[in-house]
Amino acid sequence: MADSARSLDETARHGGKAGRFSGMGPFMLVWSGQAISLVGNSVLRFAFVFETWSATGRATALTTLSLCALLPQVLLSPLAGAFVDRVSRRTALQLADGGGLLIVALLSVLHFTGGLRTWEVYAAVMLLGSAAAFQFPALGAAVPLLVDKGQLQRANSLLASAKSTADVGGPALGGLLVAFSGLGFILVADLVSFALALAAVRVVRMRGDTGPAKKAAGGPRKRLTAEALEGMRFLFRYPSLRDLMLAFCVVNLVMVFGFAAVQPMVLARSGGETAALASVNTAIGVGGVAGGLLMAAWNGPRNRARGMLLGIIGMCLSAQVAMALAGGVAGWCAAILVGAALMPMINGTMQAIVQTKVPQEWHGRVFGAVMFLSQLSVPLATAVSGPLADHVFEPQAADGTGIFVVLGPLVGDGPGSGMAAMLLIAGLCGIAVGVLSMTRRTVREIDTLLPDVADDTPDPAEDSARPGDPEASENPDVPDNPDNPGSRELVEG
């Protein structure tokens, strides 16, 4: 197996010409392991939801379980990214997969020796969320070492497709395994999935994975928290990266706010039909898988920033505006399927931009910052959307007051109309952000203003005249390039 992996690595090194996926052998091996692990984790999460509900019978318990998984992943991402930059990319991936394997192994021991208690499940989910915090920055930093630059959008889209597959296939498979085999078998299966992911990382060689960049001679190592903050500062140091990330984060906030109302809206407008909700959820999964595969075959838009922004506008228009105005299950499924299909292009393109514009030695910290900024909106928007739907939008929709004097003819006044209005407003806001970002030269022409970094890019922390720093001289005629000290882009487009 190791010989095969080395052979595949040589193909990638020389940029094979066999076809669209030439040179992607090492990545495909790692991707296969990660995809299997994602499915295994999704099955285990479903089993934990079922076990927690059976033990407590309370919705609050399930909400707490979700927060236990999400919050460690979001809050630890900047620190995890800084740690990823302190070790080799292979080591970072091995620690992420190995940490998950050890946690599931401990859970298996507890289960087979006396059964899992509810608090132990909560603690385990928090630990798994902590291990997942390392996964995104580690994978984001490792992908450029596994494929050529021209294949980055394709590789990132395949990763997005694997996640969509796990999201739609995991619960379905989990339901069958819970019914016919029980939690014990699921734990063992997840152990095997982590082992396969770890084995794939072990046998694949990563080009240029020489470990952390050398620090200045005699210079003390900074604290991990200080290095984590450097990832945030790096994103905001260059106007193009800053404006792109701000647009991405604002869109993510309004989209999460709208999507939080999708499931209750479908149930309310369909009279509580679980088949309608299942159809919509299936459409989301199918759209995500199909979009990732199509993006992998296409390799994405040539103008990445414009393509990403057009994807955002299209997703808001379909999955939110059209979803809010649709009047039945068929319309909901069609609208949200299109939106879900655009998601891998948006995420894959965003990651490819970061991978090519940010020096390799900064990838961990920057991807940790991206994860933190983009996911921080999830608990916030989720927490706000529920009370607004119950106490503001739904009552006003029923009475035809407030904003529903205008929106009433569009969304109606029956159950779920208030949540449909939330989805419509979120979509319109997302479209506005996409259009506004398109007017900004810093975002629209990021590939011109911020050329790709070279492989031997110096560490920006060691350069007092890095572009975008307050000390750097302003020269609007020179691109804002992290690889060209002394140059700086115009802040205004």
Tab-separated table of C-alpha atoms in Angstrom, residues 3 33 38 55 58 75-76 105 124 160 190 203 226-227 231 272 277 279 283 291 293 304 314 334 390 451 471 481:
chain	number	residue	atom	x	y	z
A	3	ASP	CA	4.467	1.676	-2.592
A	33	GLY	CA	-10.238	7.902	4.576
A	38	LEU	CA	-17.100	11.585	8.367
A	55	ALA	CA	-32.809	8.557	28.320
A	58	ARG	CA	-36.386	16.341	26.483
A	75	LEU	CA	-13.891	28.266	20.121
A	76	LEU	CA	-10.793	26.079	19.807
A	105	ALA	CA	-12.031	3.761	21.995
A	124	ALA	CA	-17.369	12.600	24.834
A	160	ALA	CA	-17.420	19.346	0.637
A	190	ASP	CA	-16.521	4.384	14.051
A	203	VAL	CA	1.034	6.059	3.923
A	226	ALA	CA	-0.571	35.017	20.444
A	227	GLU	CA	-0.016	32.889	17.345
A	231	GLY	CA	-4.154	34.264	12.038
A	272	GLY	CA	-46.692	18.671	10.560
A	277	LEU	CA	-39.448	17.497	6.156
A	279	SER	CA	-38.018	15.192	1.507
A	283	ALA	CA	-32.934	17.379	-1.214
A	291	GLY	CA	-22.813	20.024	-6.404
A	293	LEU	CA	-19.208	16.115	-7.752
A	304	ARG	CA	-12.764	32.630	-8.484
A	314	GLY	CA	-27.661	32.244	-6.626
A	334	ALA	CA	-36.326	22.094	-6.005
A	390	ASP	CA	-42.200	32.535	17.958
A	451	PRO	CA	-1.203	37.460	-6.713
A	471	GLU	CA	4.661	50.721	8.217
A	481	ASN	CA	0.935	40.629	-2.675
